Coordinates of C-alpha atoms in Angstrom, one line a residue:
Chain C
M105 CA 0.0 0.0 0.0
A106 CA 2.6 2.5 1.1
D107 CA 4.8 1.1 -1.6
T108 CA 2.4 1.9 -4.4
A109 CA 1.6 5.3 -2.9
R110 CA 5.2 6.2 -2.8
R111 CA 5.9 5.0 -6.3
G112 CA 2.9 7.1 -7.5
A113 CA 4.3 10.1 -5.7
L114 CA 7.7 9.6 -7.2
A115 CA 6.3 9.1 -10.7
G116 CA 4.1 12.2 -10.3
R117 CA 6.9 14.4 -8.9
R118 CA 9.9 13.6 -10.9
P119 CA 9.2 11.4 -13.8
S120 CA 12.0 12.9 -15.9
S121 CA 14.8 12.3 -13.4
A122 CA 13.9 8.6 -13.1
L123 CA 13.8 8.2 -16.8
L124 CA 17.2 9.9 -17.1
G125 CA 18.7 6.8 -15.5
V126 CA 17.9 4.6 -18.5
V127 CA 18.8 7.1 -21.2
P128 CA 22.3 5.8 -21.8
F129 CA 21.1 2.3 -22.3
F130 CA 18.4 3.3 -24.8
V131 CA 20.8 5.6 -26.7
Y132 CA 23.4 2.8 -26.9
V133 CA 20.9 0.2 -28.1
T134 CA 19.4 2.6 -30.6
V135 CA 22.7 3.4 -32.2
F136 CA 24.2 -0.1 -32.2
L137 CA 21.2 -2.3 -32.6
L138 CA 18.0 -0.5 -33.8
V139 CA 19.7 1.7 -36.4
P140 CA 21.6 -1.3 -38.0
T141 CA 18.3 -3.3 -38.0
L142 CA 16.5 -0.4 -39.7
V143 CA 19.4 -0.1 -42.2
V144 CA 18.8 -3.7 -43.2
V145 CA 15.0 -3.5 -43.3
V146 CA 14.9 -0.2 -45.2
G147 CA 17.9 -1.0 -47.4
A148 CA 16.3 -4.2 -48.6
F149 CA 13.6 -2.1 -50.3
I150 CA 15.8 0.5 -51.8
A151 CA 17.2 -0.1 -55.2
T152 CA 20.5 1.5 -56.2
G153 CA 20.8 2.2 -59.9
P154 CA 24.1 2.2 -61.7
G155 CA 24.4 6.0 -61.0
G156 CA 23.9 5.4 -57.3
Q157 CA 20.5 7.0 -57.1
G158 CA 18.0 5.2 -54.8
G159 CA 14.3 4.7 -54.8
L160 CA 11.7 2.5 -53.2
S161 CA 11.6 -0.8 -55.1
L162 CA 11.1 -4.5 -54.8
A163 CA 14.0 -5.3 -57.1
N164 CA 16.2 -6.6 -54.2
V165 CA 13.5 -8.7 -52.8
R166 CA 12.8 -10.1 -56.3
A167 CA 16.5 -10.9 -56.6
L168 CA 16.0 -13.4 -53.7
A169 CA 14.3 -15.7 -56.2
E170 CA 17.5 -16.1 -58.2
P171 CA 18.7 -19.7 -58.1
A172 CA 22.0 -18.8 -56.3
V173 CA 20.1 -17.3 -53.4
T174 CA 17.3 -20.0 -53.2
S175 CA 19.9 -22.8 -53.2
A176 CA 21.9 -21.0 -50.5
L177 CA 18.8 -20.6 -48.4
W178 CA 17.8 -24.3 -49.0
H179 CA 21.2 -25.5 -48.1
S180 CA 21.2 -23.4 -44.9
L181 CA 17.8 -24.7 -43.9
I182 CA 18.7 -28.3 -44.5
L183 CA 22.0 -28.0 -42.7
S184 CA 20.4 -26.3 -39.7
A185 CA 17.5 -28.7 -39.5
V186 CA 19.7 -31.9 -39.7
T187 CA 22.3 -30.7 -37.3
A188 CA 19.6 -29.4 -34.9
V189 CA 17.7 -32.7 -34.9
A190 CA 20.8 -34.9 -34.6
G191 CA 22.5 -32.5 -32.1
A192 CA 19.3 -32.4 -30.0
V193 CA 18.8 -36.2 -29.9
I194 CA 22.5 -37.0 -29.1
G195 CA 22.7 -34.0 -26.7
A196 CA 19.5 -35.1 -24.9
F197 CA 21.0 -38.5 -24.3
L198 CA 24.2 -37.0 -23.1
A199 CA 22.2 -34.6 -20.8
Y200 CA 20.2 -37.5 -19.3
A201 CA 23.4 -39.5 -18.8
V202 CA 25.1 -36.6 -17.1
S203 CA 22.0 -35.9 -14.9
T204 CA 22.2 -39.3 -13.4
A205 CA 25.7 -38.5 -12.1
R206 CA 26.2 -36.9 -8.7
P207 CA 25.3 -33.1 -8.9
D208 CA 28.7 -31.9 -7.6
G209 CA 30.8 -34.8 -8.9
V210 CA 33.8 -34.3 -11.1
L211 CA 32.1 -35.9 -14.2
R212 CA 29.2 -33.4 -14.1
R213 CA 31.5 -30.4 -13.7
F214 CA 33.9 -31.7 -16.3
T215 CA 31.2 -32.3 -18.9
T216 CA 29.3 -29.0 -18.3
S217 CA 32.5 -27.0 -18.4
L218 CA 33.8 -28.7 -21.5
C219 CA 30.4 -28.3 -23.3
G220 CA 30.3 -24.6 -22.2
V221 CA 33.5 -24.1 -24.0
L222 CA 32.8 -26.3 -27.0
A223 CA 29.4 -24.7 -27.6
Q224 CA 31.2 -21.4 -28.1
F225 CA 34.0 -23.0 -30.1
G226 CA 32.7 -22.2 -33.5
G227 CA 34.9 -20.5 -36.0
V228 CA 38.5 -20.6 -37.2
A229 CA 39.9 -22.9 -34.6
L230 CA 37.1 -25.5 -35.0
A231 CA 37.7 -25.5 -38.8
F232 CA 41.4 -26.1 -38.3
A233 CA 40.7 -28.8 -35.8
F234 CA 38.7 -30.7 -38.3
L235 CA 41.2 -30.1 -41.1
A236 CA 43.9 -31.6 -38.8
T237 CA 41.7 -34.6 -38.2
F238 CA 39.8 -35.3 -41.4
G239 CA 41.6 -33.1 -43.9
A240 CA 44.0 -34.4 -46.6
T241 CA 46.8 -35.0 -44.2
G242 CA 44.6 -35.5 -41.1
Y243 CA 45.4 -38.4 -38.8
L244 CA 42.0 -40.0 -39.1
T245 CA 42.1 -39.7 -42.9
K246 CA 45.4 -41.5 -43.0
L247 CA 44.0 -44.1 -40.6
L248 CA 40.9 -44.6 -42.7
A249 CA 42.9 -44.8 -45.9
S250 CA 45.3 -47.3 -44.4
T251 CA 42.4 -49.6 -43.5
G252 CA 40.9 -49.0 -46.9
L253 CA 37.6 -47.5 -45.6
D254 CA 38.0 -44.1 -47.2
D255 CA 40.2 -43.2 -50.1
T256 CA 38.8 -39.9 -51.1
G257 CA 41.5 -38.0 -49.2
G258 CA 39.1 -36.1 -46.9
L259 CA 37.5 -34.1 -49.7
W260 CA 34.1 -34.7 -48.3
L261 CA 35.0 -32.4 -45.4
Y262 CA 34.5 -29.3 -47.6
E263 CA 31.0 -30.2 -48.7
W264 CA 28.1 -28.5 -47.0
N265 CA 26.0 -31.7 -46.6
K266 CA 28.8 -33.9 -45.3
G267 CA 31.7 -32.3 -43.6
L268 CA 30.0 -29.1 -42.5
M269 CA 27.2 -31.2 -40.9
L270 CA 29.8 -33.1 -38.8
V271 CA 31.6 -29.9 -37.9
Y272 CA 28.4 -28.1 -36.9
L273 CA 27.4 -31.1 -34.7
Y274 CA 30.6 -30.4 -32.8
F275 CA 29.1 -27.3 -31.3
Q276 CA 25.4 -28.3 -31.5
I277 CA 25.7 -31.3 -29.2
P278 CA 27.5 -29.3 -26.4
L279 CA 24.9 -26.5 -26.8
M280 CA 22.1 -29.0 -26.4
L281 CA 23.6 -30.3 -23.1
I282 CA 23.8 -26.8 -21.7
V283 CA 20.3 -25.9 -22.7
F284 CA 18.6 -29.2 -21.9
L285 CA 20.4 -30.2 -18.7
P286 CA 18.2 -27.9 -16.5
A287 CA 15.1 -29.5 -17.9
V288 CA 16.3 -33.1 -17.2
E289 CA 17.4 -32.0 -13.8
G290 CA 13.8 -30.8 -13.2
L291 CA 12.6 -34.4 -13.3
R292 CA 12.0 -35.1 -9.7
P293 CA 12.7 -38.6 -8.4
Q294 CA 9.4 -38.5 -6.6
W295 CA 7.5 -38.7 -9.9
R296 CA 9.4 -41.9 -10.8
E297 CA 8.7 -43.3 -7.4
A298 CA 5.0 -42.4 -7.7
A299 CA 4.8 -44.1 -11.0
E300 CA 6.5 -47.2 -9.5
T301 CA 4.2 -47.2 -6.5
L302 CA 1.3 -47.3 -8.8
G303 CA 2.8 -50.3 -10.6
G304 CA 4.2 -48.5 -13.7
S305 CA 7.2 -49.9 -15.5
T306 CA 10.2 -47.8 -16.5
W307 CA 8.8 -47.7 -20.1
L308 CA 5.5 -46.4 -18.8
Y309 CA 7.2 -43.8 -16.7
W310 CA 9.1 -42.5 -19.7
R311 CA 6.1 -42.6 -22.0
K312 CA 3.5 -41.1 -19.7
V313 CA 5.4 -38.9 -17.3
A314 CA 8.9 -37.9 -18.4
A315 CA 8.3 -37.5 -22.1
P316 CA 5.3 -35.2 -21.9
I317 CA 7.2 -33.0 -19.3
L318 CA 10.4 -32.9 -21.3
F319 CA 8.8 -32.5 -24.7
P320 CA 8.3 -28.7 -24.7
S321 CA 11.9 -28.2 -23.4
F322 CA 13.2 -30.5 -26.1
V323 CA 11.4 -28.7 -28.9
G324 CA 12.5 -25.4 -27.5
A325 CA 16.1 -26.5 -27.3
L326 CA 15.8 -27.9 -30.9
L327 CA 14.6 -24.5 -32.2
L328 CA 17.5 -22.8 -30.4
L329 CA 19.9 -25.2 -32.0
F330 CA 18.3 -24.5 -35.4
T331 CA 18.8 -20.7 -35.1
N332 CA 22.3 -21.3 -33.8
A333 CA 23.3 -23.3 -36.9
F334 CA 21.3 -21.0 -39.2
S335 CA 23.1 -17.8 -38.2
A336 CA 26.6 -19.3 -37.9
Y337 CA 29.1 -17.7 -40.2
A338 CA 32.7 -18.1 -39.0
T339 CA 33.1 -21.9 -39.1
A340 CA 31.7 -22.2 -42.6
A341 CA 33.7 -19.2 -43.8
A342 CA 36.9 -20.7 -42.4
L343 CA 36.3 -24.1 -44.0
V344 CA 34.7 -23.3 -47.3
S345 CA 36.9 -21.1 -49.5
Q346 CA 35.1 -21.4 -52.8
G347 CA 31.6 -20.5 -53.6
S348 CA 28.8 -19.5 -51.2
P349 CA 26.8 -22.7 -50.5
L350 CA 25.1 -21.2 -47.4
L351 CA 23.1 -18.0 -46.9
P352 CA 25.5 -16.4 -44.3
L353 CA 28.3 -16.9 -46.7
A354 CA 26.3 -15.4 -49.6
I355 CA 25.6 -12.3 -47.4
G356 CA 29.3 -12.1 -46.5
G357 CA 30.1 -12.3 -50.2
T358 CA 28.0 -9.2 -50.9
L359 CA 30.1 -7.3 -48.4
N360 CA 33.4 -8.3 -49.9
S361 CA 34.7 -7.2 -53.3
E362 CA 32.4 -9.6 -55.3
V363 CA 29.6 -7.1 -55.4
I364 CA 28.1 -6.4 -58.8
L365 CA 27.3 -2.7 -59.3
G366 CA 23.8 -1.9 -58.4
Q367 CA 23.4 -5.0 -56.3
E368 CA 24.7 -3.7 -53.0
N369 CA 21.3 -3.9 -51.4
V370 CA 20.6 -7.5 -52.4
G371 CA 22.8 -8.4 -49.4
K372 CA 20.4 -6.4 -47.2
A373 CA 17.4 -8.3 -48.7
M374 CA 19.2 -11.6 -47.9
A375 CA 20.0 -10.3 -44.4
L376 CA 16.3 -9.4 -44.0
L377 CA 15.3 -12.9 -45.1
M378 CA 17.6 -14.3 -42.5
V379 CA 16.1 -12.1 -39.8
V380 CA 12.6 -13.2 -40.8
V381 CA 13.5 -16.9 -40.6
V382 CA 15.3 -16.5 -37.2
A383 CA 12.5 -14.3 -35.8
A384 CA 9.8 -16.7 -36.8
V385 CA 11.7 -19.6 -35.1
M386 CA 12.5 -17.5 -32.0
T387 CA 8.9 -16.5 -31.6
L388 CA 7.9 -20.1 -31.6
Y389 CA 10.7 -20.8 -29.1
A390 CA 9.4 -18.1 -26.8
A391 CA 5.9 -19.5 -26.8
I392 CA 7.2 -23.1 -26.1
D393 CA 9.7 -21.9 -23.5
R394 CA 6.9 -20.3 -21.5
R395 CA 5.1 -23.6 -21.5
A396 CA 8.2 -25.6 -20.7
S397 CA 9.2 -23.4 -17.8
R398 CA 6.0 -24.3 -16.0
W399 CA 7.6 -27.5 -14.7
L400 CA 11.0 -26.0 -14.0
A401 CA 9.8 -23.6 -11.2
R402 CA 11.7 -24.7 -8.1
Chain D
M26 CA 11.8 -52.3 -4.1
S27 CA 15.3 -51.5 -3.2
G28 CA 16.4 -54.4 -5.4
I29 CA 14.7 -52.7 -8.4
R30 CA 16.3 -49.4 -7.5
A31 CA 19.8 -51.0 -7.3
T32 CA 19.3 -52.6 -10.7
R33 CA 18.1 -49.3 -12.1
R34 CA 21.1 -47.5 -10.6
R35 CA 23.4 -50.0 -12.1
R36 CA 21.8 -49.8 -15.5
Q37 CA 21.9 -46.0 -15.3
S38 CA 25.6 -46.0 -14.5
V39 CA 26.3 -48.4 -17.4
L40 CA 24.3 -46.1 -19.7
R41 CA 26.0 -43.0 -18.3
W42 CA 29.4 -44.3 -19.0
V43 CA 28.6 -45.6 -22.5
V44 CA 27.0 -42.4 -23.6
V45 CA 29.5 -40.1 -22.0
T46 CA 32.4 -42.1 -23.4
L47 CA 31.0 -42.1 -26.9
C48 CA 30.4 -38.3 -26.8
M49 CA 33.9 -37.7 -25.3
L50 CA 35.5 -39.7 -28.1
F51 CA 33.7 -37.5 -30.6
F52 CA 34.8 -34.3 -28.7
A53 CA 38.3 -35.5 -28.3
A54 CA 39.0 -36.6 -31.9
P55 CA 39.5 -33.1 -33.4
L56 CA 41.4 -31.9 -30.3
A57 CA 43.7 -34.9 -30.7
G58 CA 44.0 -33.9 -34.4
M59 CA 45.2 -30.5 -33.4
L60 CA 47.7 -31.9 -30.9
D61 CA 48.9 -34.4 -33.5
F62 CA 49.3 -31.7 -36.1
T63 CA 51.2 -29.3 -33.9
T64 CA 53.7 -31.8 -32.7
K65 CA 54.8 -33.1 -36.1
D66 CA 57.7 -31.9 -38.1
A67 CA 58.0 -32.1 -41.9
Q68 CA 59.3 -35.7 -41.8
G69 CA 56.4 -36.8 -39.6
N70 CA 58.5 -37.1 -36.4
R71 CA 57.4 -35.9 -33.0
T72 CA 58.7 -32.5 -32.0
G73 CA 57.8 -29.8 -29.5
A74 CA 59.2 -27.0 -31.7
T75 CA 55.8 -25.3 -32.4
W76 CA 54.9 -25.2 -28.7
A77 CA 58.4 -24.0 -27.8
K78 CA 57.9 -21.2 -30.4
L79 CA 54.6 -20.2 -28.8
V80 CA 55.9 -20.1 -25.2
D81 CA 58.7 -17.7 -26.3
V82 CA 56.7 -14.5 -26.0
Q83 CA 59.3 -12.2 -27.5
G84 CA 59.8 -14.6 -30.4
V85 CA 56.1 -14.6 -31.2
S86 CA 55.8 -10.8 -31.3
R87 CA 58.9 -10.7 -33.5
D88 CA 58.1 -13.5 -35.9
Y89 CA 54.3 -13.2 -36.0
P90 CA 53.5 -9.5 -35.5
D91 CA 49.9 -10.0 -36.8
L92 CA 49.2 -12.7 -34.2
A93 CA 50.7 -10.5 -31.4
A94 CA 48.6 -7.5 -32.6
G95 CA 45.5 -9.7 -32.9
F96 CA 46.0 -11.1 -29.4
T97 CA 46.5 -7.6 -27.9
A98 CA 43.5 -6.3 -29.8
S99 CA 41.3 -9.2 -28.6
V100 CA 42.4 -8.7 -25.0
G101 CA 41.6 -5.0 -25.3
L102 CA 38.3 -5.8 -26.9
A103 CA 37.4 -8.2 -24.1
V104 CA 38.1 -5.6 -21.4
L105 CA 36.2 -2.9 -23.3
T106 CA 33.3 -5.2 -23.9
V107 CA 33.0 -6.4 -20.3
V108 CA 33.3 -2.8 -18.9
V109 CA 30.8 -1.3 -21.3
M110 CA 28.4 -4.2 -20.8
L111 CA 28.5 -4.0 -17.0
V112 CA 28.3 -0.2 -17.0
L113 CA 25.4 -0.3 -19.3
L114 CA 23.4 -3.2 -17.9
V115 CA 23.9 -3.3 -14.2
P116 CA 22.7 0.2 -13.4
T117 CA 19.9 0.1 -16.0
M118 CA 18.5 -3.2 -14.9
T119 CA 18.7 -2.2 -11.2
W120 CA 17.2 1.2 -11.9
V121 CA 14.3 -0.3 -13.9
R122 CA 13.6 -2.7 -11.1
L123 CA 13.6 0.1 -8.5
R124 CA 12.0 3.0 -10.2
L125 CA 10.6 2.1 -13.6
P126 CA 9.1 -1.4 -13.4
G127 CA 6.8 -0.5 -16.3
L128 CA 9.9 -0.4 -18.6
S129 CA 11.1 -3.9 -17.7
R130 CA 9.5 -5.7 -20.6
T131 CA 10.9 -3.1 -23.1
V132 CA 14.4 -3.6 -21.7
E133 CA 14.0 -7.3 -21.8
F134 CA 12.8 -7.2 -25.4
L135 CA 15.7 -5.0 -26.4
C136 CA 18.2 -7.2 -24.7
L137 CA 16.9 -10.4 -26.2
L138 CA 16.5 -8.8 -29.7
P139 CA 20.1 -9.6 -30.8
L140 CA 19.2 -13.3 -30.6
T141 CA 17.1 -12.8 -33.7
V142 CA 19.8 -10.6 -35.4
P143 CA 22.7 -12.9 -36.4
A144 CA 26.2 -11.3 -36.3
I145 CA 26.4 -11.5 -40.1
V146 CA 23.2 -9.4 -40.4
L147 CA 24.5 -7.0 -37.8
V148 CA 27.6 -6.5 -39.9
V149 CA 25.4 -5.5 -42.9
G150 CA 23.5 -2.9 -40.8
L151 CA 26.5 -1.7 -38.9
T152 CA 28.5 -0.6 -41.9
P153 CA 27.1 3.0 -41.9
V154 CA 27.3 3.2 -38.1
Y155 CA 30.9 2.2 -38.2
S156 CA 31.8 4.8 -40.8
W157 CA 30.7 7.3 -38.2
V158 CA 32.6 5.6 -35.4
T159 CA 35.7 5.6 -37.6
Y160 CA 35.1 9.3 -38.4
F161 CA 34.8 10.3 -34.7
L162 CA 37.1 7.8 -32.9
G163 CA 39.5 6.5 -35.6
E164 CA 40.1 3.2 -37.2
S165 CA 41.3 1.2 -34.2
T166 CA 40.2 -2.4 -33.9
I167 CA 39.1 -1.8 -30.3
W168 CA 35.9 0.1 -31.2
L169 CA 34.5 -3.2 -32.5
G170 CA 33.8 -3.7 -28.8
F171 CA 30.7 -1.6 -29.1
A172 CA 29.2 -4.1 -31.5
Y173 CA 30.4 -7.0 -29.3
V174 CA 28.4 -5.6 -26.4
I175 CA 25.3 -6.0 -28.6
L176 CA 26.2 -9.6 -29.3
V177 CA 26.7 -10.4 -25.6
L178 CA 23.5 -8.5 -24.5
P179 CA 21.1 -11.5 -24.4
Y180 CA 23.4 -13.8 -22.5
A181 CA 24.6 -11.0 -20.1
Y182 CA 21.0 -9.9 -19.5
R183 CA 19.9 -13.5 -18.6
S184 CA 22.7 -14.1 -16.1
L185 CA 22.3 -10.7 -14.5
D186 CA 18.5 -11.1 -14.4
V187 CA 19.0 -14.4 -12.5
G188 CA 21.3 -12.6 -10.1
L189 CA 18.9 -9.7 -9.5
R190 CA 16.0 -12.0 -9.0
A191 CA 17.9 -13.7 -6.2
I192 CA 18.5 -10.6 -4.1
D193 CA 16.1 -8.0 -2.7
V194 CA 17.4 -5.0 -4.6
K195 CA 14.8 -2.7 -3.2
T196 CA 15.5 -3.3 0.5
L197 CA 19.2 -3.3 -0.1
S198 CA 19.2 0.0 -2.0
E199 CA 16.8 1.7 0.5
A200 CA 19.0 0.6 3.4
G201 CA 22.0 2.0 1.6
R202 CA 20.2 5.3 0.7
S203 CA 18.9 5.8 4.3
L204 CA 22.4 5.4 5.6
G205 CA 23.4 8.3 3.4
A206 CA 24.8 6.7 0.3
G207 CA 24.4 8.2 -3.1
W208 CA 23.1 6.1 -6.1
G209 CA 26.7 5.6 -7.3
T210 CA 27.8 4.2 -3.9
V211 CA 24.7 2.0 -3.8
M212 CA 25.5 0.6 -7.2
V213 CA 29.2 0.0 -6.7
R214 CA 29.3 -1.0 -3.0
V215 CA 25.9 -2.6 -2.4
V216 CA 24.3 -4.0 -5.6
L217 CA 27.5 -5.0 -7.4
P218 CA 29.0 -7.1 -4.6
N219 CA 25.7 -8.9 -4.2
L220 CA 25.6 -9.8 -7.9
R221 CA 29.2 -11.2 -7.8
T222 CA 28.4 -14.6 -9.3
A223 CA 26.0 -13.2 -11.9
V224 CA 28.5 -10.5 -12.9
L225 CA 31.3 -13.1 -13.1
S226 CA 29.4 -15.4 -15.4
A227 CA 28.2 -12.5 -17.6
A228 CA 31.8 -11.3 -17.8
F229 CA 33.0 -14.8 -18.6
L230 CA 30.5 -15.1 -21.4
A231 CA 31.5 -11.7 -22.8
V232 CA 35.2 -12.6 -22.7
A233 CA 34.6 -16.0 -24.4
L234 CA 32.5 -14.4 -27.1
T235 CA 35.0 -11.6 -27.7
L236 CA 38.0 -13.9 -27.9
G237 CA 36.1 -16.2 -30.3
E238 CA 34.6 -13.5 -32.5
F239 CA 35.5 -13.7 -36.2
T240 CA 32.5 -12.6 -38.3
I241 CA 32.4 -8.9 -37.6
A242 CA 36.2 -8.4 -37.4
N243 CA 36.8 -10.2 -40.6
L244 CA 34.1 -8.5 -42.6
F245 CA 35.2 -5.1 -41.3
S246 CA 38.8 -6.0 -42.2
R247 CA 40.1 -5.5 -38.6
T248 CA 42.6 -7.8 -37.0
N249 CA 41.6 -9.6 -33.8
L250 CA 42.8 -12.9 -32.5
Q251 CA 40.6 -15.1 -34.7
V252 CA 41.3 -13.1 -37.9
A253 CA 45.0 -13.3 -37.2
M254 CA 44.7 -17.0 -36.7
F255 CA 42.7 -17.4 -39.9
F256 CA 45.4 -15.6 -42.0
L257 CA 48.3 -17.3 -40.2
G258 CA 46.6 -20.6 -40.9
K259 CA 47.5 -20.0 -44.6
S260 CA 51.2 -19.4 -44.0
D261 CA 52.1 -21.1 -40.8
A262 CA 49.3 -23.4 -39.9
Q263 CA 51.0 -25.2 -37.1
V264 CA 51.4 -22.1 -34.9
S265 CA 47.8 -21.1 -35.8
V266 CA 46.4 -24.4 -34.7
A267 CA 48.5 -24.4 -31.6
V268 CA 47.1 -21.0 -30.6
G269 CA 43.6 -22.3 -31.2
L270 CA 44.2 -25.4 -29.0
A271 CA 45.9 -23.3 -26.3
S272 CA 43.0 -20.8 -26.1
L273 CA 40.5 -23.7 -26.0
V274 CA 42.3 -25.4 -23.1
F275 CA 42.7 -22.1 -21.3
A276 CA 38.9 -21.3 -21.6
F277 CA 38.1 -24.8 -20.4
L278 CA 40.4 -24.4 -17.3
V279 CA 38.8 -21.1 -16.4
L280 CA 35.3 -22.5 -16.7
F281 CA 36.2 -25.6 -14.8
A282 CA 37.6 -23.5 -12.0
L283 CA 34.6 -21.2 -12.1
S284 CA 32.2 -24.3 -11.7
F285 CA 33.8 -24.9 -8.3
V286 CA 33.4 -21.3 -7.3
G287 CA 29.8 -21.1 -8.5
G288 CA 28.9 -24.4 -6.8
R289 CA 30.3 -23.3 -3.4
S290 CA 28.4 -20.1 -2.9
P291 CA 24.8 -21.5 -2.6
S292 CA 25.9 -24.0 0.1
R293 CA 27.7 -21.1 1.9
K294 CA 24.4 -19.2 1.8
E295 CA 22.6 -22.2 3.3
T296 CA 25.0 -22.5 6.3
S297 CA 25.1 -18.9 7.1

């Protein structure tokens, strides 16, 4: 009561001084986040002619229908979906396995710390690690060649639907562990005991109790993994040196020297396309996350 | 009943070791590849020459000036990012909690917005902004930190939010204020120490992200650690891979050590 009265008095007396406190944050976010976003959104609809003059137009958006862009988008979607599903399934198993260990045991700490690092390990070093392992002179390539299993010399590593998928899994599985472990830890032993007391088997417990509780978290984590793979640039850029098989690489290409005159803003249209895809997935994620967190309140 | 439970526990521990071992093998394979690659000479014999080169700090800055410059730039970027992130977020989030609760959803939305704007998209939009930054502040790599703060925003917001939820900011700040402290003193000497764990994990995330950032630096043609490693990989791959492995091991050790610090504080709270 007194609290609301005081807040009302404060708001009535000096609203401007309270608002002053958040001005730096809003200015910063406007300059470095909102303005760039607007540049992309507006730029996508402005055509630059050969002379540099601009005007509202759908030319850039229409350019998205070109086969180079659609195939890049398609590859990105497939790569993200496959690595998200595979990473989520494997990561979920790993998370469950780790959750059965002692909470402050070394195994748990070791695995979560390792996964915390590996989930952020995308980029140049990751590409090099796989080159040193599966590349032309990598030790596993030599091993496989000496046993006669693989004699392609590791060329598959550079293909988006083989090597890149394996490389992406290397940060997807750890990310899944980080995201999904709290949900698995939320499964209380009492629920299992209750199911057992009522005569349920392990299978019944997993099907009727654990799976429905974990499902929203699982789908949410899956979506997070999808956006993670979809927006990744560094790893692919460091591994793929020719062509732009993925959408982020295609956008990066428009920023480099390869720009055709009058096409500068096609990159912005592609960037907008990316934001639309990611925003749609994240909206779905937010809705699912709200539902999933119902069981996680402790 | 206890028999069933013992069987289950045994089965769980078998499953645990099988799954963890398989995943660890997958995680270890490329790391072993890096180690193998950096300890081989041209004839394929084992040698520690690459690592010896890396330990010799003066030698590195003499023979690989780009790598040294990239490393210095990345350390500077990490410091700038952490400082700007904390100065921006901690007071704002505390202030919104205390005085402007109506704005909390807006702040949350803005902080989580970068999740939907991938770094590569941010680069496209930041080009005009950075031409102004270059105009006012010069072309130093360190100003990329402003963009990195945006990349860290969602993760930092989440961990600080968890920290703020756990303490009673209102009572703490009112106690401080009624004892005669100004808002600055309250922030630095009351709120910040109570958020220690949250600030630490937010700072760690910021450092990890900054040291691993490649996209923005590469596309703006600035040299940070990752960009230097990328170009060094084309001329002297062994040193480059060694730097990658060393930074990974270092990050893991920091996180592993932090997991013991973070795990101890709740139990300390319980006993006190």
